[in-house]
Short mmCIF file of C-alpha atoms and ligand atoms in Angstrom, two decimals:
data_model
loop_
_atom_site.label_atom_id
_atom_site.label_comp_id
_atom_site.label_asym_id
_atom_site.label_seq_id
_atom_site.Cartn_x
_atom_site.Cartn_y
_atom_site.Cartn_z
CA UNK A 29 77.28 72.61 116.82
CA UNK A 30 74.49 74.50 118.61
CA UNK A 31 72.29 73.70 121.77
CA UNK A 32 68.45 74.20 120.62
CA UNK A 33 65.33 74.00 123.10
CA UNK A 34 62.09 72.77 122.17
CA UNK A 35 58.59 72.97 124.15
CA UNK A 36 55.10 72.35 123.34
CA UNK A 37 52.44 74.63 124.99
CA UNK A 38 48.66 75.25 125.40
CA UNK A 39 46.02 72.56 124.71
CA UNK A 40 47.57 69.53 123.41
CA UNK A 41 46.96 67.92 120.07
CA UNK A 42 47.58 65.09 117.69
CA UNK A 43 50.93 65.56 115.68
CA UNK A 44 52.98 67.09 118.53
CA UNK A 45 55.52 64.24 119.00
CA UNK A 46 56.01 63.98 115.23
CA UNK A 47 57.05 67.60 115.41
CA UNK A 48 59.50 66.88 118.21
CA UNK A 49 60.81 63.78 116.34
CA UNK A 50 61.56 65.75 112.98
CA UNK A 51 63.42 68.19 114.95
CA UNK A 52 65.30 65.71 116.96
CA UNK A 53 66.15 63.76 113.81
CA UNK A 54 67.19 66.44 111.46
CA UNK A 55 68.88 68.66 114.22
CA UNK A 56 70.98 65.69 115.54
CA UNK A 57 71.82 63.49 112.73
CA UNK A 58 72.07 66.08 109.79
CA UNK A 59 73.28 69.28 111.70
CA UNK A 60 74.72 67.65 114.85
CA UNK A 61 73.10 69.94 117.11
CA UNK A 62 71.65 69.11 120.42
CA UNK A 63 68.15 69.47 121.18
CA UNK A 64 66.93 70.10 124.67
CA UNK A 65 63.17 69.37 125.49
CA UNK A 66 61.46 71.34 128.17
CA UNK A 67 58.89 69.90 130.19
CA UNK A 68 55.38 71.17 130.37
CA UNK A 69 55.52 74.27 128.06
CA UNK A 70 56.78 77.56 129.52
CA UNK A 71 56.25 76.18 133.11
CA UNK A 72 59.45 73.78 132.45
CA UNK A 73 61.42 76.78 131.15
CA UNK A 74 60.50 78.86 134.27
CA UNK A 75 61.49 75.98 136.42
CA UNK A 76 64.40 74.50 134.29
CA UNK A 77 63.01 70.97 133.82
CA UNK A 78 64.79 69.46 130.84
CA UNK A 79 64.97 65.93 128.99
CA UNK A 80 67.76 65.57 126.64
CA UNK A 81 66.29 64.58 123.47
CA UNK A 82 67.93 61.92 121.18
CA UNK A 83 66.96 59.93 118.24
CA UNK A 84 66.64 56.85 120.51
CA UNK A 85 64.24 58.41 123.07
CA UNK A 86 61.98 59.86 120.30
CA UNK A 87 61.53 56.93 118.37
CA UNK A 88 58.36 55.40 118.07
CA UNK A 89 56.47 58.53 118.70
CA UNK A 90 55.24 59.53 115.30
CA UNK A 91 51.83 58.17 115.52
CA UNK A 92 51.29 58.86 119.02
CA UNK A 93 48.77 61.77 120.23
CA UNK A 94 49.72 64.09 122.90
CA UNK A 95 53.14 65.13 123.79
CA UNK A 96 56.04 63.45 125.47
CA UNK A 97 56.91 66.57 126.54
CA UNK A 98 53.72 67.63 128.54
CA UNK A 99 52.04 70.98 128.18
CA UNK A 100 50.99 73.81 130.30
CA UNK A 101 49.29 77.06 130.03
CA UNK A 102 51.87 78.76 131.91
CA UNK A 103 52.46 82.44 130.77
CA UNK A 104 55.86 83.73 131.85
CA UNK A 105 54.76 87.24 131.57
CA UNK A 106 52.31 86.70 134.38
CA UNK A 107 54.79 85.54 136.76
CA UNK A 108 57.00 87.70 138.66
CA UNK A 109 60.18 87.74 137.29
CA UNK A 110 59.07 85.29 134.45
CA UNK A 111 61.21 86.67 131.93
CA UNK A 112 64.48 86.64 134.05
CA UNK A 113 63.72 82.93 134.92
CA UNK A 114 63.60 82.16 131.14
CA UNK A 115 66.91 83.95 130.56
CA UNK A 116 68.57 82.11 133.41
CA UNK A 117 67.13 78.85 132.67
CA UNK A 118 68.24 78.97 128.90
CA UNK A 119 71.70 80.24 129.91
CA UNK A 120 72.00 77.41 132.32
CA UNK A 121 71.49 75.11 129.47
CA UNK A 122 73.54 77.12 126.95
CA UNK A 123 70.44 77.25 124.66
CA UNK A 124 71.02 79.47 121.38
CA UNK A 125 67.17 79.50 120.47
CA UNK A 126 64.26 77.76 121.64
CA UNK A 127 61.47 76.25 119.19
CA UNK A 128 58.05 77.09 120.49
CA UNK A 129 55.32 74.62 119.43
CA UNK A 130 51.84 76.16 120.32
CA UNK A 131 48.92 78.49 119.30
CA UNK A 132 48.31 82.07 119.57
CA UNK A 133 48.98 82.14 123.52
CA UNK A 134 52.44 80.09 123.41
CA UNK A 135 53.62 81.70 120.12
CA UNK A 136 52.67 85.52 121.59
CA UNK A 137 55.03 84.64 124.39
CA UNK A 138 57.82 83.44 121.75
CA UNK A 139 57.23 86.77 120.20
CA UNK A 140 57.58 89.04 122.93
CA UNK A 141 60.54 86.79 124.50
CA UNK A 142 62.20 87.59 120.93
CA UNK A 143 61.59 91.28 121.14
CA UNK A 144 63.26 91.15 124.59
CA UNK A 145 66.23 89.53 122.98
CA UNK A 146 65.63 85.77 123.65
CA UNK A 147 65.84 83.81 120.22
CA UNK A 148 62.71 81.87 119.28
CA UNK A 149 61.21 80.05 116.33
CA UNK A 150 57.41 78.89 116.12
CA UNK A 151 55.52 76.27 114.98
CA UNK A 152 51.99 76.58 114.60
CA UNK A 153 49.46 74.07 116.55
CA UNK A 154 45.96 74.06 117.34
CA UNK A 155 42.82 71.91 116.61
CA UNK A 156 40.62 75.06 116.23
CA UNK A 157 42.80 76.14 113.29
CA UNK A 158 42.54 79.74 114.02
CA UNK A 159 46.08 80.79 113.78
CA UNK A 160 46.88 83.72 111.25
CA UNK A 161 49.44 83.26 108.45
CA UNK A 162 49.23 79.58 107.88
CA UNK A 163 46.40 77.93 106.23
CA UNK A 164 46.25 75.13 108.12
CA UNK A 165 47.70 74.06 111.88
CA UNK A 166 48.29 70.46 112.86
CA UNK A 167 45.71 68.72 114.74
CA UNK A 168 42.67 70.32 112.81
CA UNK A 169 42.48 67.58 110.36
CA UNK A 170 42.15 64.89 113.19
CA UNK A 171 40.03 66.81 115.34
CA UNK A 172 37.66 66.92 112.02
CA UNK A 173 37.83 63.46 111.39
CA UNK A 174 36.75 62.73 114.82
CA UNK A 175 33.95 65.00 114.57
CA UNK A 176 32.78 63.86 111.13
CA UNK A 177 32.72 60.18 112.48
CA UNK A 178 30.69 61.51 115.45
CA UNK A 179 28.10 63.09 113.03
CA UNK A 180 27.80 59.75 110.95
CA UNK A 181 27.06 57.87 114.21
CA UNK A 182 24.75 60.30 115.67
CA UNK A 183 22.69 60.25 112.36
CA UNK A 184 21.97 56.65 112.57
CA UNK A 185 20.77 56.84 116.32
CA UNK A 186 18.86 60.23 115.81
CA UNK A 187 17.10 58.55 112.94
CA UNK A 188 16.20 55.51 114.71
CA UNK A 189 14.72 57.41 117.69
CA UNK A 190 13.26 60.31 115.50
CA UNK A 191 15.15 63.01 117.40
CA UNK A 192 16.89 66.13 117.34
CA UNK A 193 20.58 65.69 118.23
CA UNK A 194 22.97 68.71 119.17
CA UNK A 195 26.88 68.00 118.68
CA UNK A 196 29.11 70.27 120.38
CA UNK A 197 32.68 70.57 119.23
CA UNK A 198 35.50 72.66 120.16
CA UNK A 199 36.30 76.11 118.65
CA UNK A 200 36.59 78.86 121.11
CA UNK A 201 36.80 81.63 118.77
CA UNK A 202 36.52 80.34 115.32
CA UNK A 203 34.10 77.85 114.01
CA UNK A 204 36.36 76.06 111.67
CA UNK A 205 36.08 72.42 113.16
CA UNK A 206 32.16 72.90 113.27
CA UNK A 207 31.83 73.99 109.82
CA UNK A 208 34.18 71.47 108.45
CA UNK A 209 32.68 68.44 110.41
CA UNK A 210 29.27 69.89 110.04
CA UNK A 211 29.62 69.97 106.07
CA UNK A 212 31.41 66.54 105.73
CA UNK A 213 28.85 65.15 107.75
CA UNK A 214 25.72 66.77 106.47
CA UNK A 215 24.42 68.49 109.27
CA UNK A 216 20.97 70.46 109.00
CA UNK A 217 22.44 73.45 111.26
CA UNK A 218 26.03 74.57 111.87
CA UNK A 219 26.62 77.32 114.72
CA UNK A 220 29.65 79.13 114.95
CA UNK A 221 31.21 82.04 117.18
CA UNK A 222 31.42 84.22 114.01
CA UNK A 223 28.05 84.21 112.98
CA UNK A 224 25.36 84.68 116.26
CA UNK A 225 22.53 82.57 115.71
CA UNK A 226 18.98 83.34 116.30
CA UNK A 227 17.20 80.35 118.00
CA UNK A 228 13.87 80.56 116.33
CA UNK A 229 15.64 80.26 112.97
CA UNK A 230 17.69 77.36 114.09
CA UNK A 231 14.23 75.81 115.04
CA UNK A 232 12.48 76.84 111.93
CA UNK A 233 15.00 74.68 110.08
CA UNK A 234 14.36 71.69 112.15
CA UNK A 235 10.50 72.37 111.58
CA UNK A 236 11.14 72.83 107.92
CA UNK A 237 12.83 69.58 107.60
CA UNK A 238 10.26 67.98 109.34
CA UNK A 239 7.60 69.13 107.34
CA UNK A 240 9.40 67.91 104.31
CA UNK A 241 8.98 64.23 105.88
CA UNK A 242 12.31 64.18 107.86
CA UNK A 243 12.08 62.85 111.62
CA UNK A 244 15.39 63.70 112.57
CA UNK A 245 17.87 66.60 112.56
CA UNK A 246 21.82 66.97 113.40
CA UNK A 247 22.82 70.51 114.76
CA UNK A 248 26.60 70.95 115.22
CA UNK A 249 27.52 73.81 117.41
CA UNK A 250 30.88 75.22 118.25
CA UNK A 251 31.33 75.55 122.03
CA UNK A 252 32.22 79.67 121.37
CA UNK A 253 28.81 80.05 119.39
CA UNK A 254 26.54 82.19 121.01
CA UNK A 255 22.81 83.54 120.34
CA UNK A 256 22.59 86.96 118.91
CA UNK A 257 20.82 88.39 122.08
CA UNK A 258 23.43 87.11 124.54
CA UNK A 259 27.09 86.90 125.03
CA UNK A 260 26.63 84.24 127.61
CA UNK A 261 28.63 80.72 126.63
CA UNK A 262 30.97 80.49 129.56
CA UNK A 263 30.50 77.40 131.83
CA UNK A 264 32.36 78.87 134.69
CA UNK A 265 33.94 82.08 135.27
CA UNK A 266 37.48 81.17 135.98
CA UNK A 267 40.33 82.16 133.64
CA UNK A 268 43.52 80.86 132.75
CA UNK A 269 46.80 82.71 132.68
CA UNK A 270 46.12 84.09 129.13
CA UNK A 271 42.37 85.04 130.45
CA UNK A 272 40.58 82.81 128.55
CA UNK A 273 37.46 81.49 130.25
CA UNK A 274 36.54 77.71 130.31
CA UNK A 275 33.60 77.31 127.67
CA UNK A 276 31.12 74.62 127.42
CA UNK A 277 27.74 74.11 127.91
CA UNK A 278 25.81 75.80 124.66
CA UNK A 279 25.04 72.23 123.53
CA UNK A 280 22.94 71.34 126.71
CA UNK A 281 21.53 74.88 126.54
CA UNK A 282 20.44 74.20 123.03
CA UNK A 283 19.00 71.06 123.85
CA UNK A 284 16.52 72.38 126.17
CA UNK A 285 15.58 75.38 123.78
CA UNK A 286 15.02 73.34 120.71
CA UNK A 287 12.93 70.60 122.54
CA UNK A 288 10.76 73.21 124.17
CA UNK A 289 10.32 75.28 121.08
CA UNK A 290 9.66 72.57 118.55
CA UNK A 291 8.43 69.74 120.61
CA UNK A 292 11.04 67.40 119.08
CA UNK A 293 12.63 65.15 121.47
CA UNK A 294 16.11 66.48 121.66
CA UNK A 295 19.54 65.19 122.87
CA UNK A 296 23.10 66.86 123.11
CA UNK A 297 26.44 65.04 122.96
CA UNK A 298 29.81 66.89 123.79
CA UNK A 299 32.97 65.60 122.36
CA UNK A 300 35.08 67.58 124.60
CA UNK A 301 38.78 66.31 124.71
CA UNK A 302 38.11 63.30 122.53
CA UNK A 303 38.66 65.72 119.88
CA UNK A 304 42.19 66.17 120.97
CA UNK A 305 43.10 62.74 121.93
CA UNK A 306 44.88 59.75 120.17
CA UNK A 307 46.42 59.09 116.84
CA UNK A 308 47.30 62.02 114.24
CA UNK A 309 46.02 61.44 110.88
CA UNK A 310 48.17 61.00 107.93
CA UNK A 311 47.62 64.70 106.83
CA UNK A 312 48.61 65.75 110.28
CA UNK A 313 51.65 63.64 110.66
CA UNK A 314 52.76 65.00 107.29
CA UNK A 315 51.98 68.51 108.43
CA UNK A 316 53.86 68.27 111.65
CA UNK A 317 56.61 66.58 110.23
CA UNK A 318 57.34 69.14 107.39
CA UNK A 319 56.88 71.97 110.39
CA UNK A 320 59.49 70.26 112.48
CA UNK A 321 61.76 70.22 109.73
CA UNK A 322 61.35 73.66 108.78
CA UNK A 323 61.86 74.75 112.29
CA UNK A 324 65.27 73.30 112.88
CA UNK A 325 66.18 74.62 109.36
CA UNK A 326 65.16 78.01 110.48
CA UNK A 327 66.87 77.89 113.94
CA UNK A 328 70.10 76.09 112.07
CA UNK A 329 70.25 79.24 109.72
CA UNK A 330 69.84 81.84 112.58
CA UNK A 331 66.36 83.08 111.46
CA UNK A 332 64.57 83.48 114.57
CA UNK A 333 61.59 85.48 115.39
CA UNK A 334 59.87 83.34 112.87
CA UNK A 335 56.88 80.86 112.80
CA UNK A 336 56.95 78.21 109.84
CA UNK A 337 53.40 78.06 108.02
CA UNK A 338 51.74 76.25 105.50
CA UNK A 339 50.92 78.75 102.48
CA UNK A 340 49.24 76.79 99.59
CA UNK A 341 51.37 73.67 99.55
CA UNK A 342 54.41 75.38 100.68
CA UNK A 343 56.26 75.46 103.95
CA UNK A 344 57.05 78.92 104.42
CA UNK A 345 58.79 81.41 107.25
CA UNK A 346 56.56 84.39 108.35
CA UNK A 347 57.33 86.82 111.41
CA UNK A 348 55.84 85.65 114.41
CA UNK A 349 54.22 88.97 115.03
CA UNK A 350 52.11 88.23 111.77
CA UNK A 351 50.87 85.21 113.56
CA UNK A 352 49.74 86.19 116.65
CA UNK A 353 48.48 89.75 115.97
CA UNK A 354 44.79 88.49 114.94
CA UNK A 355 42.89 85.34 115.03
CA UNK A 356 41.91 83.62 111.66
CA UNK A 357 38.29 83.38 111.82
CA UNK A 358 36.00 81.28 109.75
CA UNK A 359 36.01 82.06 105.77
CA UNK A 360 32.46 83.66 105.30
CA UNK A 361 32.47 81.80 101.99
CA UNK A 362 32.57 78.53 103.81
CA UNK A 363 29.73 79.33 106.02
CA UNK A 364 27.72 80.09 102.79
CA UNK A 365 28.48 76.56 101.55
CA UNK A 366 27.06 75.46 105.19
CA UNK A 367 23.92 77.58 104.77
CA UNK A 368 22.92 75.81 101.49
CA UNK A 369 22.18 72.56 103.67
CA UNK A 370 20.36 74.01 106.53
CA UNK A 371 16.89 72.80 107.21
O1 LIG B 586 42.84 75.82 122.10
C1 LIG B 586 42.27 74.48 121.82
C2 LIG B 586 41.06 74.12 122.75
O2 LIG B 586 41.01 72.64 122.39
C3 LIG B 586 39.86 74.89 122.53
O3 LIG B 586 39.09 74.45 121.43
C4 LIG B 586 39.03 74.60 123.72
O4 LIG B 586 38.20 75.84 124.08
C5 LIG B 586 40.39 74.81 124.85
O5 LIG B 586 41.56 74.33 124.02
C6 LIG B 586 39.93 73.75 125.97
O6 LIG B 586 41.14 74.01 126.78
P1 LIG B 586 41.37 72.97 128.10
O7 LIG B 586 41.69 71.79 127.55
O8 LIG B 586 42.36 73.73 128.83
O9 LIG B 586 40.07 72.73 128.76
#
């Protein structure tokens, strides 16, 4: 019997609790290990704040959004004596390995710790779906469902009022959510970080539609999208422990520009954290459960420094390093599909 730790780091997303439940259920019931939950991501490891997880106290959480462990964007490598503190905390609980559930930042820390001799296993999570080495991260499917429903709802009100409506969705470096929800919802233009846009071209799409007799348009924009002639998308200049600025505001900027240039009444809707809250879809519950099982299997076998990943329909293990080196940006072929429907 061994003792394994688990933490959830970075932005929360639907499905985190399903991972925790799967790790606990198989880890304790099948393998006889102990599972120690760290509170608030790496913050809880630094402060040695733990919850002893059991099948009982993780029962009934499969369908719940968020994370029962809490999360943070703390980076131990940015704290004085951070790595030392991590080692001390894990030693105090006699932890053999830590299962880190997170995106690029959280797993980047796990990878660095592994090279310093701290055993880790990674589980990929982010609604942005921008993590390399896995076809999908859990949370993404739920976010896409929420955004697609928003596009559907915005369609009927845009049509009633002959308006252009701009929907701003999440996607810091990658336009996966914008592209999927935009295509699924039938958006008339989709703007993503990977394809800097020309505002006049966007207005032309809208004018073209209106010439054809349509009286409304829907534009879906990822928060990280930017005009070709500017790199300014940040709303505020403050950065987190991983150096990310807080994004947002592109939707409102587009609202003004489109209305001024085309003369069509325009409104912006920013979905924000609605995309991260609430119950996971069945797809995300499945994926998160399979990831949790695969993670505890890897820990049990002592296969550390790995991330579990979805490739095709198989759950595989890849070196953590492969997942954190580069971001998985939007497939250009998918953007070409989206473009067919612009204007
Ligand atoms: O990384 C996931 C994400 O939801 C991004 O899409 C978004 O830019 C960011 O987190 C928002 O972070 P926070 O919740 O800290 O404002």
